Structure formats: C-alpha cells, structure tokens
C-alpha cells in the first residue's frame, strides 16, 4: 500500500462509523487466545471458566467505550495511546508507561505467534519453526507494510469466517450427536466441569475481569480504533463489540465439549487435535482452518501495526522531531521487519501455555487498571506517582507469585496499586483542604 503520510498509515484517511468500527474492534479481539485459552479455561475451571473468559473481554470493551468518550473529549487529535500519555503525564511517568506498553505489546504478538505455530503443526504436521517463519513473514507484509487500510480489508473476511464457524460447527455437532448425549457424557467423564459451587472458578471470573479491563484499557490497537471512530459513535461501537465478541469464546468452549464427552484427554493440544479429527465434514473443516488462521493473523497484524505506530509516533519522532512523512514511513517498515524477527526468535525458544502466559502478564494488566482510570478521569496532568504506583503493584504481584497462586497474585497487584493511588488522592485532598484554611 502507498501512503502519503504517517497519520494515514496509522488511522486511514477518514473517521469510521459504527459498522466498520465494530468489525475492526472484533478483528482485534477475536484472537488465538479465543481458540486456545477459552477451552483451556473451561477444562481447568469448569463452566465458570468458559463464562469468565467470555465476560472478561466483553465487559472490558463496553467499559472502554465510556472511558474512551472521555479521552476523545479531552484530547481528540491523537494517534496512539502514547500521544495521550504525553498529554497527561510528566516526562519520567511517560517513559515508564511507554516501557510497560512495549512489554505488553510484545506479549500480545508472542501469544498469537505461539498459537499459530501450534495450529500449523496440528493441522498440517509442518514443523513449528517453519510454520512460524511463514506466519511472521505474512503478518509483516500484510500489516507492517500494508498499514491500516489492508488490516481493515482483511478484518471483514476474518469476522465472516469467525462467526460462520462459531455458528455452523457447534450447531452441526449438537444436532448430529444430540445435546442430551453430550450432557450425559460430560456428567459421566467430567462431572467437575458442571460443579456450581466452584470457588476457584468464581475467583477466575473476578480475576478475569481485572485482567480483561486492564488489558483493554492499555491495548494500543484499541486506542487506535478509539481515535479512528467518529466521536459520537465510540460508545455504541465498543458496546456492540463487547456483546457480540462475548459469544465467540462460548462457541469455542462448546466445541471442546464435543471432544471430551466421549472420554478423557491429555492436554489442551490433544483436545484441539481431537476436535479436528471429529470434524468429518470437509466444508466445516476448511471453515475452521480459515477461521483459526484469520483470527490469529488479524490479531497479530493489529498488534504489530499498533506497536509500530507507538514506536514511530512516541519514540522515534521525539528523538528526531524534524523527520518528514517519508522518513517516518520508512522507519515504520524497518520496525516491522525487526519486530517480525524478534517475535520469531522469542516464540521459537519459549512455549508456555496461553492461559499461563495470560496469568503471568495479567499481573501487569491488573496493576495498571486503577492508575489508568484515575489518569483519564483526572483533569489536566497527573503526578508521576500514578504510573509509579502501577509499577509497585506489578512488583508486589510478581513477588507474591512465588508464595501464592496466579489468581491471588493478580489480586495482590491490583490491591497494591489501588491502595497507593487512593492514599495519594486522599493526601492530595487533605492538602487542598488545609491549604484553603
């Protein structure tokens, strides 16, 4: 794609309405995690796990619509979340959060690459390194070089494939096997999935909300879409995206029930392999493959494009303010290649489960939640104490992770950052009170 300016590369040529806005948001948030992590949450935490995974993203998107309206009213001409941070924070606080954003953005791309490598191996038997190389090369070309226009064109295709698979495949299986037989098999082989008083599952729902809200609130691609959409249509676009997007994890969790109702399983990858073997209809199998790859590719593309936008707009441009549009576009393409190579190397050497990865980085998301909300709701610039409270919360979460479980560590990170922010706000209010006297 040929772009006349860096702004056009990031946001396109015109503001978008509700329709394209919803499609773009869904294409960002229907990811490889939806295919892999939501079934893993179901088998680990029971029915509450599947429900919790669906709700964490849905409520996060809905809340971000209302928060985003406030952002656009206060600072309407931004390109990225970094532009807003520069508007709200002082120098040290700004660079702290930019550093955190780099880490979590790379985590997003890593998760999609991990899902892509496993999926290629399961479907086609291709060695994971070769599958990863092809995947990253494709994503760098289409998103890194293609920019937002190509991403939006692909988003329509991805959303069509996703919802066709989410509707047709479960309906086909439940009609063929019978809902009663599936339910009886689950009760026989996996009764723990249906336990109503599953306290760990309920804790997962609450922690999932903390992760989901924090993840959406600091997601660079979501902030770009916030600045793309017409201001009056921000709330309905994110509201619809939340409600519609919640159905997809539930649909993939239902697919896994088709596999496990006839017996046991070894791990999440064996479940996916079993699902592919059970899809005996060629049309549905092709649809599942297209849905899976389009979701992973679209999510990685949105991640790498938003990362490029942040690095050029909020790092490169600060150190080279005299750079013209052509230089910024060239730097964008160079960064795309570098990120593609780094993603390949990291994904090649590390292979954790997606749910474990979500818990690990969930500590960061949970610690950022309250500081980001306070930063948006506050008038004018905020103190550096706000972003540093998030850092302290992260540190508390990771230290406590050695002594407690993942879910408890997420709670601790949230509580630590929240208490620090509340103490700061209270001390500020008391100081103002005595100053007036």
Coordinates of C-alpha atoms in Angstrom, one line a residue:
X1 CA 0.0 0.0 0.0
X2 CA 1.1 3.5 -0.8
X3 CA 0.5 6.1 2.0
X4 CA 1.0 9.9 1.7
X5 CA 1.5 10.4 5.4
X6 CA 2.3 8.5 8.6
X7 CA -1.1 9.6 10.0
X8 CA -2.8 7.9 7.0
X9 CA -0.8 4.7 7.7
X10 CA -1.9 4.7 11.3
X11 CA -5.6 5.8 11.1
X12 CA -6.6 5.9 7.5
X13 CA -8.0 8.8 5.5
X14 CA -11.3 9.4 7.3
X15 CA -13.2 8.6 10.5
X16 CA -15.1 5.4 10.6
X17 CA -18.7 4.7 11.7
X18 CA -20.2 2.1 13.9
X19 CA -20.2 -0.7 11.3
X20 CA -16.5 -0.6 10.3
X21 CA -15.6 0.3 13.9
X22 CA -17.3 -2.9 15.3
X23 CA -15.6 -5.0 12.6
X24 CA -12.2 -3.5 13.3
X25 CA -12.6 -4.0 17.1
X26 CA -13.8 -7.6 16.8
X27 CA -11.0 -8.4 14.4
X28 CA -8.6 -7.2 17.1
X29 CA -10.1 -9.1 20.0
X30 CA -11.1 -12.4 18.4
X31 CA -7.7 -13.9 18.6
X32 CA -5.7 -17.1 19.0
X33 CA -6.4 -16.8 22.7
X34 CA -10.1 -17.3 21.9
X35 CA -9.4 -20.6 20.2
X36 CA -6.8 -22.0 22.6
X37 CA -7.2 -20.2 26.0
X38 CA -11.0 -20.2 26.3
X39 CA -11.3 -24.0 26.1
X40 CA -8.3 -24.3 28.5
X41 CA -10.1 -22.1 30.9
X42 CA -13.2 -24.3 30.6
X43 CA -11.4 -27.6 31.3
X44 CA -9.4 -26.1 34.2
X45 CA -12.1 -24.1 36.0
X46 CA -15.3 -25.7 34.8
X47 CA -18.3 -23.9 33.3
X48 CA -17.3 -20.8 35.2
X49 CA -14.0 -20.8 33.4
X50 CA -15.7 -20.7 30.0
X51 CA -18.1 -18.0 31.1
X52 CA -15.4 -15.9 32.8
X53 CA -13.2 -15.9 29.7
X54 CA -16.1 -14.7 27.6
X55 CA -17.1 -11.9 30.1
X56 CA -13.6 -10.6 30.7
X57 CA -13.2 -9.2 27.2
X58 CA -16.8 -8.2 26.7
X59 CA -17.1 -6.0 29.8
X60 CA -13.7 -4.6 29.2
X61 CA -14.7 -3.4 25.7
X62 CA -18.0 -2.0 27.0
X63 CA -16.3 0.0 29.8
X64 CA -13.6 1.2 27.5
X65 CA -16.2 2.8 25.2
X66 CA -17.4 5.0 28.1
X67 CA -13.8 5.8 29.1
X68 CA -12.8 6.4 25.5
X69 CA -15.5 9.0 25.2
X70 CA -13.9 11.0 28.0
X71 CA -10.5 10.6 26.3
X72 CA -11.7 12.0 23.0
X73 CA -13.4 14.9 24.7
X74 CA -10.2 15.8 26.5
X75 CA -7.7 15.0 23.7
X76 CA -9.2 14.4 20.3
X77 CA -6.3 14.7 17.9
X78 CA -4.1 11.8 19.0
X79 CA -2.9 8.8 17.0
X80 CA -1.9 6.4 19.8
X81 CA -2.2 5.8 23.5
X82 CA 1.3 7.3 23.7
X83 CA 0.1 10.7 22.5
X84 CA -2.5 10.7 25.3
X85 CA 0.2 9.7 27.9
X86 CA 2.4 12.5 26.7
X87 CA -0.5 14.9 27.2
X88 CA -1.4 13.6 30.7
X89 CA 2.0 12.7 32.2
X90 CA 5.3 14.3 33.1
X91 CA 8.5 13.1 31.4
X92 CA 9.5 10.3 33.8
X93 CA 6.0 8.9 34.2
X94 CA 5.5 9.0 30.4
X95 CA 8.7 6.9 29.8
X96 CA 7.7 4.4 32.5
X97 CA 4.4 3.6 30.9
X98 CA 5.9 3.6 27.4
X99 CA 8.3 0.9 28.6
X100 CA 5.4 -1.1 30.1
X101 CA 3.5 -0.7 26.8
X102 CA 6.4 -2.2 24.8
X103 CA 6.5 -5.2 27.1
X104 CA 2.7 -6.0 26.9
X105 CA 2.5 -5.3 23.2
X106 CA 5.3 -7.8 22.5
X107 CA 3.4 -10.3 24.7
X108 CA 0.3 -9.9 22.5
X109 CA 2.3 -10.8 19.4
X110 CA 4.1 -13.6 21.2
X111 CA 0.8 -15.2 22.2
X112 CA -0.5 -15.1 18.6
X113 CA 2.7 -16.5 17.2
X114 CA 2.6 -19.3 19.7
X115 CA -1.0 -20.2 18.7
X116 CA -0.1 -20.0 15.0
X117 CA 2.9 -22.4 15.4
X118 CA 0.9 -25.0 17.3
X119 CA -2.1 -24.7 14.9
X120 CA 0.1 -25.2 11.8
X121 CA 1.7 -28.2 13.4
X122 CA -1.6 -29.8 14.5
X123 CA -3.3 -29.2 11.1
X124 CA -0.6 -29.9 8.6
X125 CA 2.2 -31.6 10.5
X126 CA 4.6 -28.8 9.5
X127 CA 7.5 -28.3 11.9
X128 CA 6.7 -25.4 14.2
X129 CA 9.8 -23.3 13.2
X130 CA 8.8 -23.4 9.5
X131 CA 5.2 -22.6 10.3
X132 CA 6.3 -19.7 12.5
X133 CA 8.6 -18.3 9.8
X134 CA 5.8 -18.3 7.2
X135 CA 3.3 -16.8 9.6
X136 CA 5.5 -13.9 10.7
X137 CA 6.6 -13.2 7.1
X138 CA 2.9 -13.0 6.1
X139 CA 2.0 -10.7 9.0
X140 CA 4.9 -8.3 8.5
X141 CA 4.0 -7.9 4.8
X142 CA 0.3 -7.5 5.3
X143 CA 0.1 -5.4 8.5
X144 CA 3.6 -3.9 8.8
X145 CA 3.8 -2.8 5.2
X146 CA 0.1 -2.8 4.3
X147 CA -1.0 -0.5 7.1
X148 CA -4.5 0.2 8.4
X149 CA -6.2 0.0 5.0
X150 CA -5.1 -3.6 4.4
X151 CA -5.9 -4.5 8.0
X152 CA -9.5 -3.3 7.6
X153 CA -9.9 -5.1 4.4
X154 CA -8.8 -8.3 6.0
X155 CA -10.9 -7.7 9.1
X156 CA -14.2 -8.1 7.2
X157 CA -13.1 -11.5 5.9
X158 CA -11.9 -12.6 9.3
X159 CA -15.2 -11.7 11.1
X160 CA -17.2 -13.5 8.4
X161 CA -15.1 -16.7 8.8
X162 CA -15.2 -16.5 12.6
X163 CA -18.9 -16.2 13.1
X164 CA -19.7 -18.7 10.3
X165 CA -17.5 -21.2 12.2
X166 CA -18.9 -20.2 15.6
X167 CA -22.5 -20.8 14.5
X168 CA -22.3 -23.6 12.0
X169 CA -19.8 -26.0 13.6
X170 CA -21.5 -26.2 17.1
X171 CA -25.0 -26.5 15.5
X172 CA -23.8 -29.3 13.2
X173 CA -22.3 -31.3 16.1
X174 CA -25.1 -30.8 18.6
X175 CA -27.7 -31.8 16.0
X176 CA -25.6 -34.9 15.0
X177 CA -24.6 -36.1 18.5
X178 CA -27.6 -34.8 20.4
X179 CA -27.5 -32.4 23.3
X180 CA -28.6 -35.0 25.8
X181 CA -25.9 -37.4 24.8
X182 CA -23.2 -34.7 25.1
X183 CA -24.6 -33.6 28.5
X184 CA -24.7 -37.2 29.8
X185 CA -21.1 -37.8 28.6
X186 CA -19.9 -34.7 30.4
X187 CA -21.6 -35.8 33.6
X188 CA -20.1 -39.3 33.3
X189 CA -16.5 -38.4 32.4
X190 CA -16.0 -34.8 33.6
X191 CA -18.6 -34.0 36.3
X192 CA -16.3 -31.4 37.8
X193 CA -17.0 -29.1 34.9
X194 CA -20.6 -28.8 36.0
X195 CA -20.0 -28.0 39.7
X196 CA -22.0 -24.9 40.6
X197 CA -20.1 -24.0 43.9
X198 CA -16.7 -24.0 42.2
X199 CA -15.0 -21.3 44.3
X200 CA -11.8 -21.4 42.1
X201 CA -14.0 -20.8 39.1
X202 CA -15.7 -17.9 40.6
X203 CA -12.3 -16.4 41.6
X204 CA -11.2 -16.9 38.0
X205 CA -14.2 -14.9 36.8
X206 CA -13.3 -12.0 39.1
X207 CA -9.6 -12.1 38.3
X208 CA -10.5 -12.4 34.6
X209 CA -12.5 -9.2 34.9
X210 CA -9.4 -7.4 36.4
X211 CA -7.2 -8.7 33.6
X212 CA -9.8 -8.0 30.9
X213 CA -10.4 -4.4 31.9
X214 CA -6.7 -3.7 32.3
X215 CA -5.9 -5.4 29.0
X216 CA -8.4 -3.4 27.0
X217 CA -7.7 -0.1 28.8
X218 CA -4.0 -0.2 27.8
X219 CA -4.3 -2.0 24.5
X220 CA -2.6 0.1 21.8
X221 CA -4.7 -1.3 18.9
X222 CA -7.9 -0.4 20.8
X223 CA -6.7 3.1 21.4
X224 CA -6.0 3.5 17.7
X225 CA -9.6 2.4 16.9
X226 CA -10.7 4.9 19.6
X227 CA -9.2 7.7 17.5
X228 CA -10.4 6.2 14.2
X229 CA -14.1 6.1 15.1
X230 CA -16.4 9.2 15.0
X231 CA -16.6 10.7 18.5
X232 CA -20.4 10.3 18.7
X233 CA -20.2 6.6 17.8
X234 CA -17.5 5.5 20.1
X235 CA -19.8 4.2 22.9
X236 CA -22.2 2.2 20.7
X237 CA -19.3 0.8 18.7
X238 CA -17.5 -0.6 21.7
X239 CA -20.8 -1.6 23.4
X240 CA -21.8 -3.7 20.3
X241 CA -18.3 -5.2 20.1
X242 CA -18.4 -6.3 23.7
X243 CA -21.8 -8.0 23.4
X244 CA -21.0 -9.7 20.0
X245 CA -17.5 -10.7 20.9
X246 CA -18.6 -12.5 24.1
X247 CA -20.4 -15.1 22.0
X248 CA -17.2 -16.4 20.3
X249 CA -15.4 -17.8 23.4
X250 CA -18.6 -19.5 24.4
X251 CA -18.9 -21.1 21.0
X252 CA -15.3 -22.5 21.0
X253 CA -15.8 -23.7 24.6
X254 CA -19.0 -25.6 23.4
X255 CA -16.9 -27.1 20.6
X256 CA -14.5 -28.6 23.2
X257 CA -17.4 -30.3 24.9
X258 CA -17.9 -32.3 21.7
X259 CA -14.5 -33.8 22.1
X260 CA -14.5 -34.5 25.9
X261 CA -18.0 -36.0 26.3
X262 CA -16.7 -39.4 25.0
X263 CA -13.7 -39.7 27.4
X264 CA -10.6 -38.2 28.9
X265 CA -7.8 -36.0 27.4
X266 CA -4.1 -35.3 28.0
X267 CA -3.8 -31.5 27.4
X268 CA -5.3 -28.6 25.5
X269 CA -3.4 -29.5 22.4
X270 CA -4.8 -33.1 22.4
X271 CA -8.3 -31.5 22.6
X272 CA -7.7 -29.4 19.5
X273 CA -6.3 -32.4 17.7
X274 CA -9.4 -34.4 18.7
X275 CA -11.7 -31.6 17.6
X276 CA -10.1 -31.6 14.1
X277 CA -10.4 -35.3 13.8
X278 CA -14.1 -35.1 14.8
X279 CA -14.9 -32.5 12.1
X280 CA -15.7 -35.0 9.4
X281 CA -17.4 -32.6 7.1
X282 CA -14.9 -31.1 4.6
X283 CA -16.6 -27.8 4.3
X284 CA -16.7 -27.3 8.1
X285 CA -13.1 -28.4 8.4
X286 CA -12.0 -25.8 5.9
X287 CA -14.1 -23.2 7.6
X288 CA -12.5 -24.0 11.0
X289 CA -9.0 -23.7 9.5
X290 CA -9.8 -20.4 7.8
X291 CA -11.4 -19.1 11.0
X292 CA -8.4 -20.0 13.1
X293 CA -5.8 -18.6 10.9
X294 CA -7.6 -15.5 10.1
X295 CA -8.2 -14.8 13.8
X296 CA -4.6 -15.3 14.7
X297 CA -3.3 -13.3 11.7
X298 CA -5.6 -10.4 12.2
X299 CA -4.8 -10.1 15.9
X300 CA -1.1 -10.3 15.3
X301 CA -1.4 -7.8 12.5
X302 CA -3.3 -5.3 14.7
X303 CA -0.6 -5.8 17.4
X304 CA 2.4 -5.3 15.2
X305 CA 0.8 -2.3 13.5
X306 CA -0.1 -0.6 16.8
X307 CA 3.4 -1.3 18.1
X308 CA 5.0 0.3 15.0
X309 CA 2.7 3.3 15.4
X310 CA 3.7 3.8 19.0
X311 CA 7.4 3.4 18.4
X312 CA 7.4 5.9 15.5
X313 CA 5.0 8.4 16.9
X314 CA 6.1 8.4 20.5
X315 CA 9.8 7.4 20.5
X316 CA 11.4 8.0 17.0
X317 CA 9.6 11.3 16.5
X318 CA 10.7 12.6 19.9
X319 CA 14.3 11.9 19.2
X320 CA 14.1 13.1 15.6
X321 CA 11.4 15.8 15.5
X322 CA 12.5 17.1 12.1
X323 CA 11.7 13.7 10.4
X324 CA 9.4 14.1 7.4
X325 CA 6.5 11.8 6.5
X326 CA 8.6 9.7 4.1
X327 CA 11.2 9.1 6.8
X328 CA 8.5 8.1 9.3
X329 CA 7.0 5.6 6.9
X330 CA 10.4 4.1 6.1
X331 CA 11.1 3.8 9.8
X332 CA 7.7 2.0 10.2
X333 CA 8.7 -0.6 7.6
X334 CA 12.1 -1.1 9.2
X335 CA 10.5 -1.6 12.7
X336 CA 8.0 -4.1 11.2
X337 CA 10.9 -6.3 10.0
X338 CA 12.7 -6.0 13.3
X339 CA 9.5 -6.9 15.3
X340 CA 8.9 -9.8 13.0
X341 CA 12.4 -11.3 13.6
X342 CA 12.2 -10.7 17.3
X343 CA 8.8 -12.4 17.5
X344 CA 10.0 -15.4 15.6
X345 CA 13.1 -15.8 17.9
X346 CA 11.1 -15.4 21.1
X347 CA 8.3 -17.7 20.0
X348 CA 10.8 -20.3 18.8
X349 CA 12.6 -20.6 22.2
X350 CA 9.6 -20.3 24.6
X351 CA 6.5 -22.4 24.5
X352 CA 4.3 -21.8 27.7
X353 CA 0.6 -22.5 27.6
X354 CA -1.5 -19.5 26.6
X355 CA -3.5 -19.4 29.8
X356 CA -0.3 -19.5 31.9
X357 CA 1.0 -16.6 29.8
X358 CA -2.2 -14.7 30.3
X359 CA -1.9 -15.1 34.1
X360 CA 1.8 -14.1 34.0
X361 CA 1.1 -10.8 32.2
X362 CA -2.3 -10.5 33.9
X363 CA -0.4 -9.1 36.9
X364 CA 0.7 -6.2 34.7
X365 CA -2.8 -5.6 33.3
X366 CA -4.4 -5.7 36.8
X367 CA -1.9 -3.3 38.3
X368 CA -2.5 -0.8 35.5
X369 CA -6.3 -0.8 35.8
X370 CA -6.9 1.8 38.5
X371 CA -4.0 4.1 37.7
X372 CA -5.2 4.3 34.0
X373 CA -8.8 5.1 35.1
X374 CA -7.6 7.8 37.5
X375 CA -5.3 9.2 34.9
X376 CA -8.2 9.5 32.4
X377 CA -10.7 10.9 34.8
X378 CA -8.3 13.5 36.3
X379 CA -8.3 17.0 34.9
X380 CA -5.0 18.1 33.4
X381 CA -1.7 16.5 34.0
X382 CA -1.3 13.9 36.8
X383 CA 1.5 13.2 39.2
X384 CA 4.3 10.7 38.4
X385 CA 3.1 8.9 41.5
X386 CA 0.2 7.4 39.5
X387 CA 2.3 5.4 36.9
X388 CA 4.9 4.5 39.6
X389 CA 2.1 3.1 41.8
X390 CA 1.3 0.7 38.9
X391 CA 5.0 -0.4 38.9
X392 CA 4.9 -1.0 42.6
X393 CA 1.7 -3.0 42.2
X394 CA 3.4 -5.2 39.5
X395 CA 6.4 -5.8 41.7
X396 CA 4.1 -6.9 44.6
X397 CA 2.2 -9.2 42.3
X398 CA 5.3 -10.9 40.9
X399 CA 7.0 -11.2 44.3
X400 CA 3.8 -12.7 45.8
X401 CA 3.5 -15.1 42.9
X402 CA 6.3 -17.2 44.4
X403 CA 4.2 -17.8 47.5
X404 CA 0.6 -17.9 46.3
X405 CA -1.3 -18.9 43.2
X406 CA -1.6 -17.0 39.9
X407 CA -5.1 -15.7 40.7
X408 CA -4.1 -14.5 44.2
X409 CA -1.1 -12.7 42.8
X410 CA -3.4 -10.8 40.3
X411 CA -5.5 -9.7 43.3
X412 CA -2.4 -8.5 45.2
X413 CA -1.1 -6.5 42.2
X414 CA -4.5 -4.8 41.9
X415 CA -4.8 -4.1 45.6
X416 CA -1.3 -2.7 45.9
X417 CA -1.6 -0.2 43.1
X418 CA -5.2 0.7 44.1
X419 CA -4.2 1.4 47.7
X420 CA -1.3 3.5 46.6
X421 CA -3.5 5.6 44.3
X422 CA -6.1 6.0 47.0
X423 CA -3.5 7.1 49.5
X424 CA -2.2 9.7 47.0
X425 CA -5.7 11.0 46.2
X426 CA -6.6 11.2 49.9
X427 CA -3.3 13.0 50.8
X428 CA -3.9 15.4 47.9
X429 CA -7.5 16.1 49.1
X430 CA -6.3 16.7 52.7
X431 CA -3.5 19.0 51.5
X432 CA -6.0 21.1 49.5
X433 CA -8.4 21.3 52.5
X434 CA -5.6 22.7 54.8
X435 CA -4.4 25.0 52.0
X436 CA -7.8 26.6 51.8
X437 CA -7.9 27.1 55.6

